[in-house]
Coordinates of C-alpha atoms and ligand atoms in Angstrom, one line a residue:
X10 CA -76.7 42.5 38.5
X11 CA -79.6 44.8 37.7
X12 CA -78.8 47.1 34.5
X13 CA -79.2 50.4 35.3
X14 CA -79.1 51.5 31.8
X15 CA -80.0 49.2 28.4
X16 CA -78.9 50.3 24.8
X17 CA -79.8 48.1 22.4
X18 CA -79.0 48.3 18.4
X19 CA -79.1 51.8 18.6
X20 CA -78.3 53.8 15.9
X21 CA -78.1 57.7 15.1
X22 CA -77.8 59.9 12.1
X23 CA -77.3 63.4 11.5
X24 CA -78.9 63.9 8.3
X25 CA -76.0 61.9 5.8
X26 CA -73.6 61.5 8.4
X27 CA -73.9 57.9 10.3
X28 CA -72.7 58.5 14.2
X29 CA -73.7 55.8 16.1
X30 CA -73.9 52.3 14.5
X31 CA -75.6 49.1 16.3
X32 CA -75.0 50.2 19.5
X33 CA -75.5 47.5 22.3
X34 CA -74.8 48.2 26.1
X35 CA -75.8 47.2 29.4
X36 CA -74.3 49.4 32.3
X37 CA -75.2 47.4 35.5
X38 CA -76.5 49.5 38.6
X39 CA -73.4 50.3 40.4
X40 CA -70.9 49.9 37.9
X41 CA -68.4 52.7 36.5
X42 CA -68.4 52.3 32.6
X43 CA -65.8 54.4 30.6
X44 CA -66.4 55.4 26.7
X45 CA -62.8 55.6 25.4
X46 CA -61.8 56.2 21.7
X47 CA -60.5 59.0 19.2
X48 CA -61.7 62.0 18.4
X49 CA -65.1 61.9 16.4
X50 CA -65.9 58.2 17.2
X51 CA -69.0 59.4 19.1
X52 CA -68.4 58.8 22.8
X53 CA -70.0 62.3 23.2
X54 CA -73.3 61.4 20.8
X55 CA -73.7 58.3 22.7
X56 CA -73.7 60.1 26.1
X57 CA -75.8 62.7 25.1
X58 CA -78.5 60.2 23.8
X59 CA -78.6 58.7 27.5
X60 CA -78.9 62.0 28.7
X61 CA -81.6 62.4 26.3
X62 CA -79.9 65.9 25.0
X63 CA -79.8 64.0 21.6
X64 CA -82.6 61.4 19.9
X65 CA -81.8 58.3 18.7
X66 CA -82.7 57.2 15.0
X67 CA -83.7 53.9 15.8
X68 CA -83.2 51.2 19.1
X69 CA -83.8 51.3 22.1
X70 CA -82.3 53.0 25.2
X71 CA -83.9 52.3 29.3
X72 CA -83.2 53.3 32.8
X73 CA -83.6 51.5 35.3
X74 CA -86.3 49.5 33.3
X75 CA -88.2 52.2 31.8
X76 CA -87.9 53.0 27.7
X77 CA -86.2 56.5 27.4
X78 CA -86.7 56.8 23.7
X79 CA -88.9 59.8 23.9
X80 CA -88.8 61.1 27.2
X81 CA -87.3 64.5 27.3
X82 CA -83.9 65.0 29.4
X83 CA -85.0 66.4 32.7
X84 CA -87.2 63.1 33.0
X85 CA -84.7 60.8 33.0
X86 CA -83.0 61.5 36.3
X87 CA -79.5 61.9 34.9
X88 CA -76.6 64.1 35.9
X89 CA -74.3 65.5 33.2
X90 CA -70.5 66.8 34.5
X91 CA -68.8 68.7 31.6
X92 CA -65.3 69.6 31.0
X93 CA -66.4 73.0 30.8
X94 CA -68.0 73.4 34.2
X95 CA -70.6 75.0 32.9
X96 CA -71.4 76.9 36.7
X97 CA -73.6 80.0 37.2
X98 CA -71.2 82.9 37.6
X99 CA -73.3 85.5 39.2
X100 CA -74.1 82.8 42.2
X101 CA -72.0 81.8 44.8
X102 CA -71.1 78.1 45.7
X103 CA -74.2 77.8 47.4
X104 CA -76.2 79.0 45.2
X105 CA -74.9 76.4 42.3
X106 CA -75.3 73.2 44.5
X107 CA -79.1 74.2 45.2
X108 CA -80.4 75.8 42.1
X109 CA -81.8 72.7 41.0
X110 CA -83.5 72.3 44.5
X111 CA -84.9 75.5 44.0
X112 CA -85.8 75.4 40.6
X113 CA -87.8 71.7 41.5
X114 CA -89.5 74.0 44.8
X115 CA -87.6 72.4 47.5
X116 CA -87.6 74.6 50.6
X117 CA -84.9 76.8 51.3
X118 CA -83.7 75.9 54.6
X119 CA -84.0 71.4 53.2
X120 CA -81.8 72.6 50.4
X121 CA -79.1 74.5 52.5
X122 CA -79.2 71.6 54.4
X123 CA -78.6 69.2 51.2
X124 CA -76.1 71.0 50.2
X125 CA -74.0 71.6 53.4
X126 CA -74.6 67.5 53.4
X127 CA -72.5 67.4 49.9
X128 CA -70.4 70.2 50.6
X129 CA -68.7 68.2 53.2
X130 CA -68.9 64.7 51.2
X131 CA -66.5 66.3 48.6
X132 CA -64.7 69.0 50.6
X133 CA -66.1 72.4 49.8
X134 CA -67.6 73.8 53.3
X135 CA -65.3 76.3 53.5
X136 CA -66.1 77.8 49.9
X137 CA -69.8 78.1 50.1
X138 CA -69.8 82.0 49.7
X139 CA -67.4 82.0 46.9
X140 CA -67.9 82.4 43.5
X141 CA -66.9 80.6 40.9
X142 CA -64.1 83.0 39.2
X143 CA -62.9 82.8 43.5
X144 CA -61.9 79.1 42.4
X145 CA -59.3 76.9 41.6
X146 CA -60.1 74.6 38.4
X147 CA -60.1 71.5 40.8
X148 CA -62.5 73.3 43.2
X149 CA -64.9 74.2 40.0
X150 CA -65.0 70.8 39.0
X151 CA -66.1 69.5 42.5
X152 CA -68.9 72.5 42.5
X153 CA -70.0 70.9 39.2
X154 CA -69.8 67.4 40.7
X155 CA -72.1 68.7 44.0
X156 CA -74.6 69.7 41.7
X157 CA -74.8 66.7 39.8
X158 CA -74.8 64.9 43.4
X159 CA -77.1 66.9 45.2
X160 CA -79.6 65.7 42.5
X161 CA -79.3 62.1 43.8
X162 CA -80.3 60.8 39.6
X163 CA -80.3 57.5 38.4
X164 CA -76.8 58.0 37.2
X165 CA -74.2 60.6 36.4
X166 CA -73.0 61.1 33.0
X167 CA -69.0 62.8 32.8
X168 CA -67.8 63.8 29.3
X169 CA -64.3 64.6 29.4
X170 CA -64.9 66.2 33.1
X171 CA -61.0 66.5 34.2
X172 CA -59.7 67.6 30.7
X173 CA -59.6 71.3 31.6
X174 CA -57.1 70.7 34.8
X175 CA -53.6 70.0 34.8
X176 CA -51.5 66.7 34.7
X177 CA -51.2 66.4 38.4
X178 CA -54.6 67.5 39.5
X179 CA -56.2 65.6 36.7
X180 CA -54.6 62.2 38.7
X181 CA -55.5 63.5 41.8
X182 CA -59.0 64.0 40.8
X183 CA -59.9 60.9 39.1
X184 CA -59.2 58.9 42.3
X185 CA -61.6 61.7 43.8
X186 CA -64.1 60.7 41.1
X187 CA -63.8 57.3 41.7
X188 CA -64.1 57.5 45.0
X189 CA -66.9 59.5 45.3
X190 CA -68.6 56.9 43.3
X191 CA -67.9 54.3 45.4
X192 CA -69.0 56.1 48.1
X193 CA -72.6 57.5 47.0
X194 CA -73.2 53.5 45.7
X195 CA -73.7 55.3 41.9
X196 CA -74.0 54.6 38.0
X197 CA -71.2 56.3 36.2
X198 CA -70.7 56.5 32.4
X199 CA -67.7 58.1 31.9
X200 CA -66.2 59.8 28.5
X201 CA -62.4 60.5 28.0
X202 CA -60.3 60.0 25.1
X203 CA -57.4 59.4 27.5
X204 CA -57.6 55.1 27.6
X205 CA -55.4 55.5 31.1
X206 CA -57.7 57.2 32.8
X207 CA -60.2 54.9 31.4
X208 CA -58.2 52.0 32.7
X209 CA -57.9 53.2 36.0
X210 CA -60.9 54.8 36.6
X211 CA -63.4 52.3 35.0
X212 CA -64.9 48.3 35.8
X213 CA -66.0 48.5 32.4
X214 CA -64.5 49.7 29.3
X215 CA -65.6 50.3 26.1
X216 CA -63.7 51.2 23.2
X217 CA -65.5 53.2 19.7
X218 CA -64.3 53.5 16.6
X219 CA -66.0 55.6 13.8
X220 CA -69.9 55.0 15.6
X221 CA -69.1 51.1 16.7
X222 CA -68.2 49.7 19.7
X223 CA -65.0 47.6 18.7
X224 CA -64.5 45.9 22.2
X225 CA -65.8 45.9 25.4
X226 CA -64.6 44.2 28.9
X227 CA -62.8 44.7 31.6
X228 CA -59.8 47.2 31.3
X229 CA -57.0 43.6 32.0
X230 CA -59.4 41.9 29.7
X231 CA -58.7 44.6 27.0
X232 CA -54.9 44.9 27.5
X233 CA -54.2 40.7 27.3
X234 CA -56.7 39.6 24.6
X235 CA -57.4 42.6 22.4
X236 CA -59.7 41.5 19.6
X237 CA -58.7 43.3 17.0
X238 CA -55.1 45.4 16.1
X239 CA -57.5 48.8 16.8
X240 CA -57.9 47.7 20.2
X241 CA -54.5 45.9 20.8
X242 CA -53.1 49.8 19.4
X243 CA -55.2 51.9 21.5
X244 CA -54.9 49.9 24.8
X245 CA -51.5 50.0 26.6
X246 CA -48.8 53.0 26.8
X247 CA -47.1 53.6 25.0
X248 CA -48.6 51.7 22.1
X249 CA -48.1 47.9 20.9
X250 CA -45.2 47.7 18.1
X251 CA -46.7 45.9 14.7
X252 CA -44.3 43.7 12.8
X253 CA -45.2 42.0 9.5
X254 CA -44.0 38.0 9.5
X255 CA -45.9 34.8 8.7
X256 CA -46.1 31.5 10.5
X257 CA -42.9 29.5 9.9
X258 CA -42.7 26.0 8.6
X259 CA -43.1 24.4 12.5
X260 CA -46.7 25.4 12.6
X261 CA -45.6 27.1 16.3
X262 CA -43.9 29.8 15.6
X263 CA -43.7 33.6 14.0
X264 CA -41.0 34.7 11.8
X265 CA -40.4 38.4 12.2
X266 CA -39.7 39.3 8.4
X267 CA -39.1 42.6 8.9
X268 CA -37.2 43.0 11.5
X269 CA -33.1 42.1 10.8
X270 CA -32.2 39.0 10.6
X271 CA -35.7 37.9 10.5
X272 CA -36.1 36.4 13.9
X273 CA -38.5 33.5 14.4
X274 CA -40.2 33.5 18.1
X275 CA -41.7 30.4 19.7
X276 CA -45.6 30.4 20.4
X277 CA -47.8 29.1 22.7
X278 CA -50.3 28.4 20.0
X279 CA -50.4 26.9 16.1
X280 CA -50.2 29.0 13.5
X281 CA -50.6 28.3 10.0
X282 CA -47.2 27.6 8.1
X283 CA -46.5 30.4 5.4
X284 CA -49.9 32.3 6.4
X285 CA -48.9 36.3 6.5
X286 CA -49.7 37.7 10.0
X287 CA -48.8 41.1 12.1
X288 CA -47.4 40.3 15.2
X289 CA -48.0 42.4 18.3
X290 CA -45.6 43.4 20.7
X291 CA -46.2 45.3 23.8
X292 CA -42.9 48.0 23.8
X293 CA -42.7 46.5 28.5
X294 CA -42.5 43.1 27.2
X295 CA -39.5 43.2 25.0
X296 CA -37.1 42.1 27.9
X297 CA -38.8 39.3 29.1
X298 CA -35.2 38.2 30.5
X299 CA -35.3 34.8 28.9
X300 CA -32.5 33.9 26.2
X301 CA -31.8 36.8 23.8
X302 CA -34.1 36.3 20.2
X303 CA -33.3 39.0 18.5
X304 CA -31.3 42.4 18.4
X305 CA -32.0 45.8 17.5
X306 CA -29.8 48.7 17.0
X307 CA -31.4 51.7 19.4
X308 CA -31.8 55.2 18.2
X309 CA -33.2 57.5 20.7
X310 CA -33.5 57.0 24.5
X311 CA -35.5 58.8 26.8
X312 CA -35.7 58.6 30.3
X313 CA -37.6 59.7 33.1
X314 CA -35.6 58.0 36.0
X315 CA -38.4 55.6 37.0
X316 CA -38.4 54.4 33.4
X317 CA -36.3 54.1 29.9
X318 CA -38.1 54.4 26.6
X319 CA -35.9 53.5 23.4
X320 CA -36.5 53.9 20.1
X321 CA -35.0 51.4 17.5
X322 CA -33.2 51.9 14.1
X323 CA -35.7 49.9 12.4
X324 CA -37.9 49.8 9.5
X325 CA -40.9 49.3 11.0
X326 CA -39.3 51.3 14.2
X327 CA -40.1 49.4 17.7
X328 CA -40.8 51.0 21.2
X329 CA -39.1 49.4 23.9
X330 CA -39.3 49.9 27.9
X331 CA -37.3 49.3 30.8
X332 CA -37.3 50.3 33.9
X333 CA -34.6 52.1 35.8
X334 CA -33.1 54.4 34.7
X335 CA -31.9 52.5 31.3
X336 CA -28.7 51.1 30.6
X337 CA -28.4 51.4 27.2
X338 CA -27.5 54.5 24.6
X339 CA -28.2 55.6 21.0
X340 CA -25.7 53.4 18.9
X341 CA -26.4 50.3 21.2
X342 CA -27.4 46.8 20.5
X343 CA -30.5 45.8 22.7
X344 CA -30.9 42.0 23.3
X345 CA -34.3 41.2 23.0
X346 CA -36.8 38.2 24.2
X347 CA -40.7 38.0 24.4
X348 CA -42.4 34.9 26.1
X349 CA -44.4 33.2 23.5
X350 CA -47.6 33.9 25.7
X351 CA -47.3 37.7 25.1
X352 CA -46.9 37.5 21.5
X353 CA -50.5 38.9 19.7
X354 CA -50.8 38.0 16.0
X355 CA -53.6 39.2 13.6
X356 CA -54.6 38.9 9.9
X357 CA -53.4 41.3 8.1
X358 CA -56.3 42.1 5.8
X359 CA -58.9 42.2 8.7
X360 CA -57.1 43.6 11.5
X361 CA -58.8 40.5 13.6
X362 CA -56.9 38.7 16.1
X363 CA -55.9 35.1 15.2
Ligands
ATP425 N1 -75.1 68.1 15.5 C1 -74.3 67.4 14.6 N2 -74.5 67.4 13.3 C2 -73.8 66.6 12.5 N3 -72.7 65.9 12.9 C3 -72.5 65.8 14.2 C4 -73.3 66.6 15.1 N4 -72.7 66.3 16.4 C5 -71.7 65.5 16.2 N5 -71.5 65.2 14.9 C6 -70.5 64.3 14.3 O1 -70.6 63.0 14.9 C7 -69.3 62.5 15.1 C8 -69.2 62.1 16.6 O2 -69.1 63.2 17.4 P1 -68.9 63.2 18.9 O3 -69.0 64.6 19.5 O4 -69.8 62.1 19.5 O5 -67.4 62.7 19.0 P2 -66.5 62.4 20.3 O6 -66.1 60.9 20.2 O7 -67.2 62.9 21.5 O8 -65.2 63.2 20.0 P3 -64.3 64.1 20.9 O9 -63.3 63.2 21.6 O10 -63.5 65.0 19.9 O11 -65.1 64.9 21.9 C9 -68.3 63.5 14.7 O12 -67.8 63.1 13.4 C10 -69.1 64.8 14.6 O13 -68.6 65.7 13.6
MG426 MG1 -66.8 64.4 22.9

């Protein structure tokens, strides 16, 4: 696959403060990459360097085979979508999709063209005369897309792009944004902080922590072998349950030393006898349905219908899900089980997984 865009060992620094730190990433033509990670971890500093809107300290950073290190932003053939659309309110629809024409001295009449052309690709023929306070946050967001589009760049660049719209429309519109993608054959690097929409949306994801990429794979790769407890907590919804134990005297199994009665679970690997560990457990893999391990007294259920989440009475607590509508109530005993394959241990000190 040919790389589209090539970061290597780049770093960044805003006077004191280090923000990006050995940064290394190839994002193959085609692909759809998502940054994903908390707030201030630099997903947005790392963009913004592609885009060119930022300079790197040091490294090295290429599209489509050419070093980008010093070539200013409008040179690189990117597209940048923002959360805040960021559209020209005194023109109409129109008028946004084919500034950038204009501005580069495309004719009128090949521009109104153009834009008709991506108008129609996603959906907005009928609002060409409107202005932008005439539209609904999902139909802004597509004007913003069009002009990205309309630009036909080396890639497109989203930071947070569906943020701004409501729960339903957000869904609605990342399918729209993957879709369009496939469609138009493009490069994506996408930011969110939201790791499902980065699941969903992406081939690729990469997850930062503090300036450093921690892990980067496919979105299944991500969820079954984590590499670290970081990753193994900020993958999956709702989040992985941690339980101090340490490897019992069998060398294939984990005892559970904090939960009650200090459950030992089979593995399907060795583990050191006596060596401390933090087991991971993913809250939709606690009823595995095999023989009942371990119980736990629940504390707090909430359904949706589709799905039960419980809360245990537990010191550390533990997240558990079913699905259904949930059969059990605060004050009940849930019989637990986890096949050995699922269980994710890691050292305590290091947070790497074992
Ligand atoms: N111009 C600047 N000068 C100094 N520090 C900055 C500057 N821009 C960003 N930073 C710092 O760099 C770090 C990374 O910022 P960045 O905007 O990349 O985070 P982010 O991952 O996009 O976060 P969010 O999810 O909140 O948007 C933050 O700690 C921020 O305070
Ligand atoms: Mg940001």
């Amino acid at each position: 696959m040919t790389p589209q865009i090539e970061i290597s060992h780049v770093e960044k620094h805003y006077g004191a403060f280090h923000a990006l730190k050995d940064i290394d990433l190839t994002i193959p033509k085609g692909s759809f990459v998502a940054l994903v990670g908390p707030s201030g971890c630099g997903k947005s500093t790392l963009l913004r360097s592609i885009a060119g809107l930022e300079s790197i300290t040091s490294g090295d950073l290429r599209i489509a085979g050419e070093r980008m290190n010093e070539m200013p932003p409008r040179k690189r053939d990117v597209a940048m979508v923002f959360q805040s659309y960021a559209l020209y309110p005194h023109m109409n629809v129109l008028g946004n999709l084919t500034y950038s024409l204009r501005f580069k001295g495309v004719a009128k009449a090949d521009a109104r063209e153009k834009a008709n052309r991506v108008a129609s690709t996603i959906g907005l023929e009928k609002l060409l005369d409107r202005y932008p306070r005439e539209l609904s946050g999902g139909q802004r967001q597509r004007v913003a897309m069009g002009r990205a589009i309309i630009r036909e760049p080396k890639a497109f660049l989203f930071d947070e792009p569906l943020s701004n719209l409501d729960a339903a429309l957000r869904v609605h519109m990342r399918m729209e944004v993957r879709a369009l993608h496939d469609r138009l054959g493009a490069t994506s690097v996408y930011v969110t902080h939201d790791q499902i929409e980065a699941m969903t949306m992406a081939d690729h994801v990469v997850v930062m922590r503090d300036g450093r990429i921690e892990q980067q794979g496919s979105p299944l790769t991500l969820y079954d072998t984590p590499a670290n407890r970081f990753v193994a907590g900020f993958i999956g919804s709702p989040a992985m349950n941690f339980v101090d134990g340490h490897g019992s005297e069998d060398g294939h199994s984990v005892r559970l030393d904090a939960l009650p009665g200090a459950p030992v679970l089979p593995l399907d690997r060795r583990v050191e006898p006596g060596r401390p560990v933090v087991a991971g457990l993913r809250p939709e893999h606690l009823f595995s349905g095999g023989e009942t391990q371990f119980s736990v007294p629940i504390r707090v259920v909430e359904s949706t219908g589709s799905i039960a989440y419980y809360t245990t009475d537990t010191d550390p607590e533990l997240m558990l899900v079913e699905q259904g509508r949930g059969k059990l109530r605060s004050g009940d005993s849930a019989a637990l089980s986890i096949a050995p394959g699922d269980i994710h241990l890691f050292d305590p000190m290091t947070g790497l997984a074992l």
